[in-house]
Tab-separated table of N, CA and C in Angstrom:
chain	number	residue	atom	x	y	z
A	1	UNK	N	0.738	-1.162	0.093
A	1	UNK	CA	-0.027	0.072	0.063
A	1	UNK	C	0.852	1.211	0.084
A	2	UNK	N	1.921	1.307	0.794
A	2	UNK	CA	2.784	2.537	1.028
A	2	UNK	C	3.478	2.993	-0.269
A	3	UNK	N	3.410	1.992	-1.331
A	3	UNK	CA	4.047	2.383	-2.588
A	3	UNK	C	2.998	2.860	-3.651
A	4	UNK	N	1.790	2.774	-3.257
A	4	UNK	CA	0.770	3.148	-4.353
A	4	UNK	C	-0.327	3.932	-3.838
A	5	UNK	N	-0.473	4.275	-2.531
A	5	UNK	CA	-1.552	4.941	-1.979
A	5	UNK	C	-1.311	5.619	-0.599
A	6	UNK	N	-2.187	6.390	-0.170
A	6	UNK	CA	-2.249	6.883	1.263
A	6	UNK	C	-2.237	5.611	2.156
A	7	UNK	N	-1.510	5.738	3.225
A	7	UNK	CA	-1.630	4.472	4.280
A	7	UNK	C	-1.748	5.081	5.646
A	8	UNK	N	-2.293	4.402	6.486
A	8	UNK	CA	-2.354	4.981	7.975
A	8	UNK	C	-0.946	5.012	8.510
A	9	UNK	N	-0.132	3.964	8.329
A	9	UNK	CA	1.314	4.166	8.832
A	9	UNK	C	1.979	5.265	8.232
A	10	UNK	N	1.760	5.549	6.910
A	10	UNK	CA	2.467	6.616	6.343
A	10	UNK	C	1.983	7.982	7.028
A	11	UNK	N	0.709	8.017	7.334
A	11	UNK	CA	0.126	9.202	8.017
A	11	UNK	C	0.765	9.282	9.358
A	12	UNK	N	0.811	8.260	10.102
A	12	UNK	CA	1.480	8.175	11.433
A	12	UNK	C	2.897	8.704	11.433
A	13	UNK	N	3.712	8.122	10.448
A	13	UNK	CA	5.071	8.604	10.392
A	13	UNK	C	5.257	10.042	9.977
A	14	UNK	N	4.548	10.591	8.951
A	14	UNK	CA	4.646	11.855	8.634
A	14	UNK	C	4.088	12.946	9.595
A	15	UNK	N	3.026	12.480	10.274
A	15	UNK	CA	2.420	13.315	11.334
A	15	UNK	C	3.488	13.461	12.497
A	16	UNK	N	4.239	12.439	12.788
A	16	UNK	CA	5.196	12.374	13.856
A	16	UNK	C	6.427	13.479	13.407
A	17	UNK	N	6.807	13.189	12.129
A	17	UNK	CA	7.819	14.082	11.708
A	17	UNK	C	7.486	15.597	11.687
A	18	UNK	N	6.328	15.938	11.237
A	18	UNK	CA	5.716	17.283	11.286
A	18	UNK	C	5.733	17.759	12.699
A	19	UNK	N	5.133	17.007	13.599
A	19	UNK	CA	4.980	17.431	14.993
A	19	UNK	C	6.295	17.716	15.650
A	20	UNK	N	7.346	16.894	15.513
A	20	UNK	CA	8.718	16.950	16.068
A	20	UNK	C	9.421	18.130	15.680
A	21	UNK	N	9.306	18.587	14.430
A	21	UNK	CA	10.012	19.713	13.810
A	21	UNK	C	9.337	20.983	13.733
A	22	UNK	N	7.954	20.976	13.918
A	22	UNK	CA	7.220	22.190	13.653
A	22	UNK	C	7.072	22.499	12.266
A	23	UNK	N	7.154	21.691	11.420
A	23	UNK	CA	7.027	21.902	10.112
A	23	UNK	C	5.610	22.196	9.627
A	24	UNK	N	5.462	22.982	8.466
A	24	UNK	CA	4.152	23.064	7.785
A	24	UNK	C	3.640	21.816	7.249
A	25	UNK	N	4.558	21.045	6.669
A	25	UNK	CA	4.249	19.864	6.115
A	25	UNK	C	5.427	18.759	6.204
A	26	UNK	N	5.002	17.550	5.866
A	26	UNK	CA	6.035	16.408	5.925
A	26	UNK	C	5.796	15.551	4.753
A	27	UNK	N	6.969	14.900	4.260
A	27	UNK	CA	7.043	14.096	3.247
A	27	UNK	C	8.002	12.867	3.496
A	28	UNK	N	7.690	11.698	3.236
A	28	UNK	CA	8.628	10.693	3.319
A	28	UNK	C	8.266	9.723	2.120
A	29	UNK	N	9.177	8.839	1.815
A	29	UNK	CA	9.012	7.875	0.702
A	29	UNK	C	8.478	6.657	1.213
A	30	UNK	N	7.498	6.068	0.395
A	30	UNK	CA	6.752	4.824	0.930
A	30	UNK	C	7.728	3.582	0.947
A	31	UNK	N	8.822	3.622	0.188
A	31	UNK	CA	9.740	2.583	0.068
A	31	UNK	C	10.626	2.483	1.283
A	32	UNK	N	10.671	3.581	2.033
A	32	UNK	CA	11.365	3.509	3.317
A	32	UNK	C	10.633	2.945	4.551
A	33	UNK	N	9.340	2.625	4.256
A	33	UNK	CA	8.376	1.921	5.197
A	33	UNK	C	8.445	0.472	4.843
A	34	UNK	N	9.022	-0.296	5.728
A	34	UNK	CA	9.225	-1.653	5.231
A	34	UNK	C	8.525	-2.898	6.042
A	35	UNK	N	7.756	-2.566	7.015
A	35	UNK	CA	7.282	-3.652	7.868
A	35	UNK	C	6.309	-4.535	7.120
A	36	UNK	N	5.754	-4.210	6.076
A	36	UNK	CA	4.745	-5.149	5.352
A	36	UNK	C	3.881	-5.733	6.206
A	37	UNK	N	3.237	-5.062	7.156
A	37	UNK	CA	2.364	-5.644	8.205
A	37	UNK	C	1.102	-4.828	8.407
A	38	UNK	N	0.005	-5.577	8.548
A	38	UNK	CA	-1.203	-4.770	9.074
A	38	UNK	C	-1.411	-4.920	10.592
A	39	UNK	N	-1.640	-3.835	11.147
A	39	UNK	CA	-1.943	-3.776	12.559
A	39	UNK	C	-3.410	-3.651	12.903
A	40	UNK	N	-3.929	-4.481	13.335
A	40	UNK	CA	-5.442	-4.540	13.667
A	40	UNK	C	-5.829	-3.322	14.718
A	41	UNK	N	-6.997	-2.735	14.760
A	41	UNK	CA	-7.297	-1.851	15.729
A	41	UNK	C	-6.990	-2.460	17.099
A	42	UNK	N	-6.584	-1.666	18.049
A	42	UNK	CA	-6.210	-2.252	19.356
A	42	UNK	C	-4.873	-2.889	19.486
A	43	UNK	N	-4.188	-3.044	18.381
A	43	UNK	CA	-2.815	-3.705	18.487
A	43	UNK	C	-1.901	-2.825	19.278
A	44	UNK	N	-1.060	-3.562	19.934
A	44	UNK	CA	0.004	-2.987	20.686
A	44	UNK	C	1.348	-2.802	19.802
A	45	UNK	N	1.644	-1.511	19.635
A	45	UNK	CA	2.987	-1.337	18.957
A	45	UNK	C	4.091	-1.353	19.761
A	46	UNK	N	5.056	-2.165	19.483
A	46	UNK	CA	6.263	-2.073	20.339
A	46	UNK	C	7.426	-1.252	19.641
A	47	UNK	N	8.504	-0.977	20.296
A	47	UNK	CA	9.556	-0.344	19.650
A	47	UNK	C	10.097	-1.015	18.502
A	48	UNK	N	10.083	-2.384	18.658
A	48	UNK	CA	10.641	-3.321	17.593
A	48	UNK	C	9.749	-3.201	16.327
A	49	UNK	N	8.420	-3.057	16.559
A	49	UNK	CA	7.480	-2.964	15.301
A	49	UNK	C	7.900	-1.541	14.686
A	50	UNK	N	8.166	-0.523	15.381
A	50	UNK	CA	8.433	0.665	14.575
A	50	UNK	C	9.746	0.565	14.057
A	51	UNK	N	10.727	-0.052	14.620
A	51	UNK	CA	12.056	-0.184	14.020
A	51	UNK	C	11.912	-1.027	12.776
A	52	UNK	N	10.963	-2.141	12.741
A	52	UNK	CA	10.814	-2.901	11.607
A	52	UNK	C	10.153	-2.109	10.554
A	53	UNK	N	9.350	-1.146	10.870
A	53	UNK	CA	8.668	-0.336	9.781
A	53	UNK	C	9.614	0.623	9.201
A	54	UNK	N	10.612	1.070	10.119
A	54	UNK	CA	11.623	2.175	9.611
A	54	UNK	C	13.032	1.541	9.755
A	55	UNK	N	13.573	0.571	9.041
A	55	UNK	CA	14.730	-0.038	9.312
A	55	UNK	C	16.060	0.528	8.926
A	56	UNK	N	15.966	1.644	8.066
A	56	UNK	CA	17.180	2.142	7.398
A	56	UNK	C	17.934	3.164	8.237
A	57	UNK	N	17.414	3.636	9.389
A	57	UNK	CA	18.292	4.583	10.141
A	57	UNK	C	18.257	5.990	9.582
A	58	UNK	N	17.259	6.380	8.857
A	58	UNK	CA	17.018	7.628	8.331
A	58	UNK	C	16.736	8.563	9.440
A	59	UNK	N	17.135	9.776	9.177
A	59	UNK	CA	16.952	10.851	10.168
A	59	UNK	C	16.002	11.898	9.696
A	60	UNK	N	15.189	12.380	10.535
A	60	UNK	CA	14.243	13.425	10.157
A	60	UNK	C	15.016	14.759	10.052
A	61	UNK	N	14.807	15.420	8.893
A	61	UNK	CA	15.401	16.742	8.856
A	61	UNK	C	14.322	17.785	8.424
A	62	UNK	N	14.632	19.090	8.682
A	62	UNK	CA	13.890	20.119	8.402
A	62	UNK	C	14.374	21.100	7.374
A	63	UNK	N	13.726	21.363	6.359
A	63	UNK	CA	14.141	22.265	5.240
A	63	UNK	C	13.058	23.373	4.941
A	64	UNK	N	13.569	24.511	4.411
A	64	UNK	CA	12.715	25.435	3.770
A	64	UNK	C	12.827	25.282	2.326
A	65	UNK	N	11.629	25.088	1.740
A	65	UNK	CA	11.697	24.723	0.339
A	65	UNK	C	10.615	25.720	-0.478
A	66	UNK	N	10.943	26.108	-1.608
A	66	UNK	CA	9.902	26.803	-2.395
A	66	UNK	C	8.850	25.874	-2.970
A	67	UNK	N	7.618	26.367	-3.009
A	67	UNK	CA	6.543	25.649	-3.581
A	67	UNK	C	6.735	24.810	-4.964
A	68	UNK	N	7.533	25.576	-5.892
A	68	UNK	CA	7.858	24.965	-7.069
A	68	UNK	C	8.705	23.780	-6.984
A	69	UNK	N	9.709	23.835	-5.978
A	69	UNK	CA	10.557	22.706	-5.841
A	69	UNK	C	9.716	21.561	-5.163
A	70	UNK	N	8.751	21.871	-4.169
A	70	UNK	CA	8.039	20.832	-3.658
A	70	UNK	C	7.094	20.247	-4.666
A	71	UNK	N	6.624	20.878	-5.572
A	71	UNK	CA	5.817	20.438	-6.666
A	71	UNK	C	6.608	19.453	-7.581
A	72	UNK	N	7.778	19.854	-7.832
A	72	UNK	CA	8.832	18.918	-8.634
A	72	UNK	C	9.100	17.677	-7.831
A	73	UNK	N	9.285	17.721	-6.523
A	73	UNK	CA	9.441	16.683	-5.719
A	73	UNK	C	8.205	15.645	-5.805
A	74	UNK	N	7.075	16.226	-5.502
A	74	UNK	CA	5.794	15.433	-5.713
A	74	UNK	C	5.464	14.841	-7.029
A	75	UNK	N	5.869	15.426	-8.017
A	75	UNK	CA	5.839	14.869	-9.453
A	75	UNK	C	6.759	13.597	-9.406
A	76	UNK	N	7.973	13.719	-8.953
A	76	UNK	CA	8.836	12.676	-8.908
A	76	UNK	C	8.176	11.423	-8.070
A	77	UNK	N	7.564	11.843	-6.994
A	77	UNK	CA	7.010	10.830	-6.081
A	77	UNK	C	5.892	9.892	-6.808
A	78	UNK	N	5.156	10.502	-7.681
A	78	UNK	CA	4.167	9.715	-8.331
A	78	UNK	C	4.598	9.375	-9.701
A	79	UNK	N	5.854	9.499	-10.123
A	79	UNK	CA	6.262	9.146	-11.403
A	79	UNK	C	6.419	7.710	-11.698
A	80	UNK	N	6.574	6.833	-10.761
A	80	UNK	CA	6.720	5.468	-10.911
A	80	UNK	C	5.678	4.669	-10.154
A	81	UNK	N	4.482	5.168	-9.998
A	81	UNK	CA	3.456	4.519	-9.165
A	81	UNK	C	3.013	3.257	-9.851
A	82	UNK	N	3.106	3.181	-11.162
A	82	UNK	CA	2.595	1.958	-11.962
A	82	UNK	C	3.489	0.785	-11.758
A	83	UNK	N	4.775	1.131	-11.276
A	83	UNK	CA	5.825	0.086	-11.137
A	83	UNK	C	5.920	-0.202	-9.676
A	84	UNK	N	5.178	0.393	-8.687
A	84	UNK	CA	5.350	0.102	-7.360
A	84	UNK	C	6.636	0.733	-6.848
A	85	UNK	N	7.134	1.882	-7.375
A	85	UNK	CA	8.283	2.495	-7.029
A	85	UNK	C	8.295	2.902	-5.603
A	86	UNK	N	9.460	2.800	-4.906
A	86	UNK	CA	9.530	3.237	-3.475
A	86	UNK	C	9.476	4.736	-3.341
A	87	UNK	N	9.553	5.513	-4.343
A	87	UNK	CA	9.562	6.974	-4.218
A	87	UNK	C	8.032	7.533	-3.995
A	88	UNK	N	7.044	6.732	-4.009
A	88	UNK	CA	5.825	7.136	-3.894
A	88	UNK	C	5.610	7.851	-2.438
A	89	UNK	N	4.924	9.215	-2.399
A	89	UNK	CA	5.063	9.907	-1.266
A	89	UNK	C	3.961	9.548	-0.215
A	90	UNK	N	4.216	9.745	1.028
A	90	UNK	CA	3.418	9.648	2.116
A	90	UNK	C	3.520	11.077	2.835
A	91	UNK	N	2.409	11.721	2.998
A	91	UNK	CA	2.539	13.108	3.385
A	91	UNK	C	1.629	13.545	4.689
A	92	UNK	N	1.930	14.723	5.188
A	92	UNK	CA	1.257	15.231	6.328
A	92	UNK	C	1.117	16.704	6.136
A	93	UNK	N	0.019	17.381	6.413
A	93	UNK	CA	-0.101	18.760	6.248
A	93	UNK	C	-0.528	19.297	4.878
A	94	UNK	N	-0.720	18.282	3.905
A	94	UNK	CA	-1.048	18.630	2.607
A	94	UNK	C	-1.993	17.478	1.921
A	95	UNK	N	-2.675	17.847	0.932
A	95	UNK	CA	-3.351	16.867	0.173
A	95	UNK	C	-2.935	17.102	-1.138
A	96	UNK	N	-2.751	15.958	-1.989
A	96	UNK	CA	-2.384	15.896	-3.255
A	96	UNK	C	-3.301	14.963	-4.042
A	97	UNK	N	-3.595	15.521	-5.363
A	97	UNK	CA	-4.494	14.837	-6.369
A	97	UNK	C	-3.622	14.603	-7.555
A	98	UNK	N	-3.475	13.258	-8.033
A	98	UNK	CA	-2.628	13.068	-9.194
A	98	UNK	C	-3.486	12.136	-10.043
A	99	UNK	N	-3.052	12.111	-11.376
A	99	UNK	CA	-3.593	11.248	-12.252
A	99	UNK	C	-2.441	10.312	-13.066
A	100	UNK	N	-2.403	9.145	-12.728
A	100	UNK	CA	-1.337	8.258	-13.218
A	100	UNK	C	-1.384	8.025	-14.789
A	101	UNK	N	-2.487	8.487	-15.321
A	101	UNK	CA	-2.492	8.287	-16.715
A	101	UNK	C	-1.934	9.420	-17.493
A	102	UNK	N	-1.659	10.550	-16.831
A	102	UNK	CA	-0.938	11.727	-17.503
A	102	UNK	C	0.466	11.323	-17.566
A	103	UNK	N	1.087	12.190	-18.518
A	103	UNK	CA	2.596	11.868	-18.730
A	103	UNK	C	3.385	12.273	-17.344
A	104	UNK	N	4.450	11.520	-17.266
A	104	UNK	CA	5.438	11.710	-16.103
A	104	UNK	C	5.813	13.181	-16.167
A	105	UNK	N	5.731	13.829	-15.015
A	105	UNK	CA	6.174	15.197	-14.823
A	105	UNK	C	4.936	16.099	-14.856
A	106	UNK	N	3.679	15.733	-15.212
A	106	UNK	CA	2.532	16.384	-15.214
A	106	UNK	C	1.389	15.606	-14.671
A	107	UNK	N	1.649	14.858	-13.725
A	107	UNK	CA	0.594	13.998	-12.997
A	107	UNK	C	-0.069	14.602	-11.877
A	108	UNK	N	0.620	15.630	-11.188
A	108	UNK	CA	0.037	16.229	-9.977
A	108	UNK	C	-1.067	17.223	-10.635
A	109	UNK	N	-2.343	16.964	-10.121
A	109	UNK	CA	-3.418	17.928	-10.561
A	109	UNK	C	-3.572	19.021	-9.485
A	110	UNK	N	-3.393	18.706	-8.246
A	110	UNK	CA	-3.503	19.816	-7.289
A	110	UNK	C	-2.695	19.399	-6.070
A	111	UNK	N	-2.323	20.391	-5.296
A	111	UNK	CA	-1.708	20.381	-4.058
A	111	UNK	C	-2.286	21.448	-3.113
A	112	UNK	N	-2.951	20.959	-2.078
A	112	UNK	CA	-3.451	21.895	-1.026
A	112	UNK	C	-2.493	21.747	0.278
A	113	UNK	N	-2.095	22.912	0.825
A	113	UNK	CA	-1.297	22.952	2.133
A	113	UNK	C	-2.001	23.893	2.949
A	114	UNK	N	-2.558	23.253	4.090
A	114	UNK	CA	-3.232	23.991	5.131
A	114	UNK	C	-4.604	24.551	4.571
A	115	UNK	N	-5.195	23.810	3.624
A	115	UNK	CA	-6.493	24.208	2.996
A	115	UNK	C	-6.368	25.189	1.929
A	116	UNK	N	-5.025	25.644	1.674
A	116	UNK	CA	-5.026	26.589	0.435
A	116	UNK	C	-4.058	25.853	-0.792
A	117	UNK	N	-4.186	26.297	-1.846
A	117	UNK	CA	-3.490	25.793	-2.956
A	117	UNK	C	-1.964	26.019	-2.834
A	118	UNK	N	-0.986	25.176	-3.171
A	118	UNK	CA	0.292	25.343	-3.070
A	118	UNK	C	0.674	26.663	-3.996
A	119	UNK	N	1.553	27.459	-3.455
A	119	UNK	CA	2.020	28.713	-4.115
A	119	UNK	C	3.469	28.365	-4.565
A	120	UNK	N	3.786	28.518	-5.789
A	120	UNK	CA	5.080	28.158	-6.298
A	120	UNK	C	6.162	29.020	-5.632
A	121	UNK	N	6.011	30.347	-5.425
A	121	UNK	CA	7.026	31.078	-4.769
A	121	UNK	C	7.089	31.194	-3.449
A	122	UNK	N	6.130	30.599	-2.740
A	122	UNK	CA	6.059	30.624	-1.318
A	122	UNK	C	7.112	29.644	-0.753
A	123	UNK	N	7.732	29.921	0.353
A	123	UNK	CA	8.643	29.030	1.070
A	123	UNK	C	7.934	28.211	2.264
A	124	UNK	N	7.832	27.067	2.129
A	124	UNK	CA	7.363	26.089	3.221
A	124	UNK	C	8.385	25.519	4.040
A	125	UNK	N	8.030	25.129	5.208
A	125	UNK	CA	8.953	24.383	6.072
A	125	UNK	C	8.478	22.898	5.941
A	126	UNK	N	9.370	22.064	5.396
A	126	UNK	CA	9.204	20.571	5.062
A	126	UNK	C	10.022	19.766	5.901
A	127	UNK	N	9.369	18.783	6.781
A	127	UNK	CA	10.025	17.728	7.430
A	127	UNK	C	10.136	16.610	6.364
A	128	UNK	N	11.430	15.996	6.194
A	128	UNK	CA	11.379	14.842	5.221
A	128	UNK	C	12.633	13.945	5.906
A	129	UNK	N	13.123	13.120	5.150
A	129	UNK	CA	14.244	12.314	5.725
A	129	UNK	C	15.444	12.668	5.029
A	130	UNK	N	16.674	12.422	5.678
A	130	UNK	CA	18.010	12.777	5.025
A	130	UNK	C	18.208	11.987	3.798
A	131	UNK	N	17.812	10.918	3.537
A	131	UNK	CA	17.826	10.263	2.273
A	131	UNK	C	17.334	10.908	1.137
A	132	UNK	N	16.167	11.344	1.224
A	132	UNK	CA	15.368	12.123	0.180
A	132	UNK	C	15.980	13.487	0.073
A	133	UNK	N	16.449	14.013	1.098
A	133	UNK	CA	17.015	15.378	1.093
A	133	UNK	C	18.368	15.457	0.192
A	134	UNK	N	19.035	14.301	0.295
A	134	UNK	CA	20.346	14.153	-0.531
A	134	UNK	C	19.846	13.811	-1.890
A	135	UNK	N	18.669	13.579	-2.308
A	135	UNK	CA	18.400	13.138	-3.683
A	135	UNK	C	17.867	11.880	-3.826
A	136	UNK	N	17.851	10.963	-2.812
A	136	UNK	CA	17.459	9.499	-2.984
A	136	UNK	C	16.070	9.378	-3.509
A	137	UNK	N	15.898	8.337	-4.074
A	137	UNK	CA	14.619	7.946	-4.877
A	137	UNK	C	14.330	8.824	-5.857
A	138	UNK	N	15.257	9.693	-6.396
A	138	UNK	CA	14.948	10.586	-7.474
A	138	UNK	C	14.374	12.035	-6.919
A	139	UNK	N	14.612	12.227	-5.682
A	139	UNK	CA	14.134	13.476	-4.988
A	139	UNK	C	15.196	14.581	-5.115
A	140	UNK	N	15.851	14.786	-6.284
A	140	UNK	CA	16.810	15.850	-6.501
A	140	UNK	C	16.270	17.171	-6.243
A	141	UNK	N	14.934	17.340	-6.454
A	141	UNK	CA	14.336	18.806	-6.149
A	141	UNK	C	14.481	19.164	-4.805
A	142	UNK	N	14.673	18.327	-3.847
A	142	UNK	CA	14.594	18.611	-2.177
A	142	UNK	C	16.105	19.332	-2.048
A	143	UNK	N	17.013	18.944	-2.909
A	143	UNK	CA	18.343	19.439	-2.685
A	143	UNK	C	18.430	20.976	-2.620
A	144	UNK	N	17.387	21.660	-3.374
A	144	UNK	CA	17.167	23.053	-3.501
A	144	UNK	C	16.803	23.610	-2.075
A	145	UNK	N	16.323	22.798	-1.272
A	145	UNK	CA	15.864	23.348	0.093
A	145	UNK	C	17.117	23.782	0.993
A	146	UNK	N	16.763	24.776	1.850
A	146	UNK	CA	17.691	25.372	2.814
A	146	UNK	C	17.542	24.503	4.121
A	147	UNK	N	18.657	23.823	4.556
A	147	UNK	CA	18.473	23.046	5.852
A	147	UNK	C	18.292	23.944	7.091
A	148	UNK	N	17.341	23.532	7.847
A	148	UNK	CA	17.172	24.194	9.151
A	148	UNK	C	17.512	23.365	10.253
A	149	UNK	N	17.289	21.975	10.071
A	149	UNK	CA	17.856	20.761	10.868
A	149	UNK	C	18.360	19.841	9.901
A	150	UNK	N	19.693	19.804	9.881
A	150	UNK	CA	20.265	18.825	8.953
A	150	UNK	C	20.520	17.475	9.635
A	151	UNK	N	20.954	16.469	8.930
A	151	UNK	CA	21.275	15.020	9.520
A	151	UNK	C	21.964	15.043	10.734
A	152	UNK	N	22.802	15.969	10.915
A	152	UNK	CA	23.655	15.927	12.144
A	152	UNK	C	22.987	16.398	13.399
A	153	UNK	N	21.920	17.181	13.067
A	153	UNK	CA	21.101	17.688	14.325
A	153	UNK	C	19.723	17.028	14.326
A	154	UNK	N	19.410	16.072	13.371
A	154	UNK	CA	18.142	15.460	13.418
A	154	UNK	C	18.120	14.257	14.282
A	155	UNK	N	16.989	13.732	14.445
A	155	UNK	CA	16.842	12.394	15.256
A	155	UNK	C	16.393	11.308	14.265
A	156	UNK	N	16.680	10.099	14.632
A	156	UNK	CA	16.191	8.966	13.803
A	156	UNK	C	14.638	8.929	13.721
A	157	UNK	N	14.229	8.693	12.565
A	157	UNK	CA	12.814	8.790	12.180
A	157	UNK	C	12.127	7.863	13.120
A	158	UNK	N	12.635	6.650	13.369
A	158	UNK	CA	12.018	5.733	14.299
A	158	UNK	C	11.847	6.259	15.795
A	159	UNK	N	12.869	7.085	16.213
A	159	UNK	CA	12.753	7.655	17.547
A	159	UNK	C	11.628	8.629	17.515
A	160	UNK	N	11.633	9.445	16.472
A	160	UNK	CA	10.642	10.477	16.293
A	160	UNK	C	9.226	9.946	16.440
A	161	UNK	N	8.971	8.757	15.669
A	161	UNK	CA	7.606	8.064	15.886
A	161	UNK	C	7.397	7.504	17.265
A	162	UNK	N	8.269	6.907	17.800
A	162	UNK	CA	8.113	6.336	19.192
A	162	UNK	C	7.902	7.473	20.240
A	163	UNK	N	8.550	8.599	19.969
A	163	UNK	CA	8.390	9.716	20.971
A	163	UNK	C	6.929	10.277	20.722
A	164	UNK	N	6.473	10.350	19.472
A	164	UNK	CA	5.035	10.844	19.106
A	164	UNK	C	4.009	9.924	19.644
A	165	UNK	N	4.167	8.640	19.588
A	165	UNK	CA	3.210	7.735	20.134
A	165	UNK	C	3.167	7.953	21.743
A	166	UNK	N	4.316	8.048	22.201
A	166	UNK	CA	4.422	8.288	23.793
A	166	UNK	C	3.704	9.536	24.070
A	167	UNK	N	4.032	10.582	23.464
A	167	UNK	CA	3.365	11.742	23.653
A	167	UNK	C	1.762	11.682	23.574
A	168	UNK	N	1.346	10.959	22.771
A	168	UNK	CA	-0.269	10.720	22.632
A	168	UNK	C	-0.652	9.720	23.701
A	169	UNK	N	0.094	9.546	24.770
A	169	UNK	CA	-0.429	8.691	25.820
A	169	UNK	C	-0.335	7.072	25.416
A	170	UNK	N	0.475	6.903	24.322
A	170	UNK	CA	0.387	5.483	23.849
A	170	UNK	C	-0.878	4.979	22.971
A	171	UNK	N	-1.662	5.872	22.895
A	171	UNK	CA	-2.974	5.630	22.147
A	171	UNK	C	-2.999	6.445	20.786
A	172	UNK	N	-2.930	5.624	19.604
A	172	UNK	CA	-2.983	6.281	18.465
A	172	UNK	C	-4.009	5.568	17.556
A	173	UNK	N	-4.533	6.326	16.614
A	173	UNK	CA	-5.491	5.803	15.693
A	173	UNK	C	-5.409	6.373	14.323
A	174	UNK	N	-4.239	6.224	13.712
A	174	UNK	CA	-4.121	6.740	12.356
A	174	UNK	C	-5.012	6.180	11.451
A	175	UNK	N	-5.540	7.011	10.484
A	175	UNK	CA	-6.367	6.524	9.519
A	175	UNK	C	-6.102	7.151	8.129
A	176	UNK	N	-6.702	6.522	7.113
A	176	UNK	CA	-6.518	7.058	5.781
A	176	UNK	C	-7.633	8.235	5.673
A	177	UNK	N	-7.188	9.425	5.454
A	177	UNK	CA	-8.036	10.612	5.362
A	177	UNK	C	-8.276	11.315	4.072
A	178	UNK	N	-7.666	10.825	3.053
A	178	UNK	CA	-7.946	11.647	1.801
A	178	UNK	C	-6.643	12.470	1.531
A	179	UNK	N	-5.589	12.295	2.127
A	179	UNK	CA	-4.466	13.091	1.765
A	179	UNK	C	-3.874	12.855	0.476
A	180	UNK	N	-4.020	11.660	-0.078
A	180	UNK	CA	-3.517	11.414	-1.442
A	180	UNK	C	-4.646	10.757	-2.224
A	181	UNK	N	-4.986	11.476	-3.265
A	181	UNK	CA	-6.253	11.134	-4.165
A	181	UNK	C	-5.821	10.817	-5.544
A	182	UNK	N	-6.119	9.747	-5.984
A	182	UNK	CA	-5.854	9.290	-7.387
A	182	UNK	C	-7.027	9.590	-8.319
A	183	UNK	N	-6.730	10.358	-9.370
A	183	UNK	CA	-8.035	10.724	-10.263
A	183	UNK	C	-7.930	9.702	-11.340
A	184	UNK	N	-9.030	9.575	-12.033
A	184	UNK	CA	-9.127	8.774	-13.315
A	184	UNK	C	-9.249	7.274	-12.941
């Protein structure tokens, strides 16, 4: 699911990243989420579960990025959806609508951030992971961002998620909310 659609675990992870950094929005690649497991309602998540979901040791970073560069990054994110590419985006603080039938590079139909359309010249605070910020999974557009918290000052994504769950009193109920919509 994380490589082709919005997922509750993707929402949990990106919400945790956004909350930990105070970002406007968050973005991670579905391929970095590896647990391949379904957690039924009421399941107890352990630290081991979170580490199994996020096994790569990626660090949460915070960057300032122009809307136009964010749009380019999201276009990359949906460019290989038909192949199950790991670059598929999981997001927080934004909703995207894309059409996989359109040519690569013009699949994003809309991006809403905080209820308003993405503004190409506006600068947004984006929480993402260090791998993507370095251009991993084709996310070269993120390299244009200005680091506010780089990998040396960031925390492991898994620790970010564990702390987020703990701050919620250990009770979470992430759900698919319509953050990522497929047209057509």
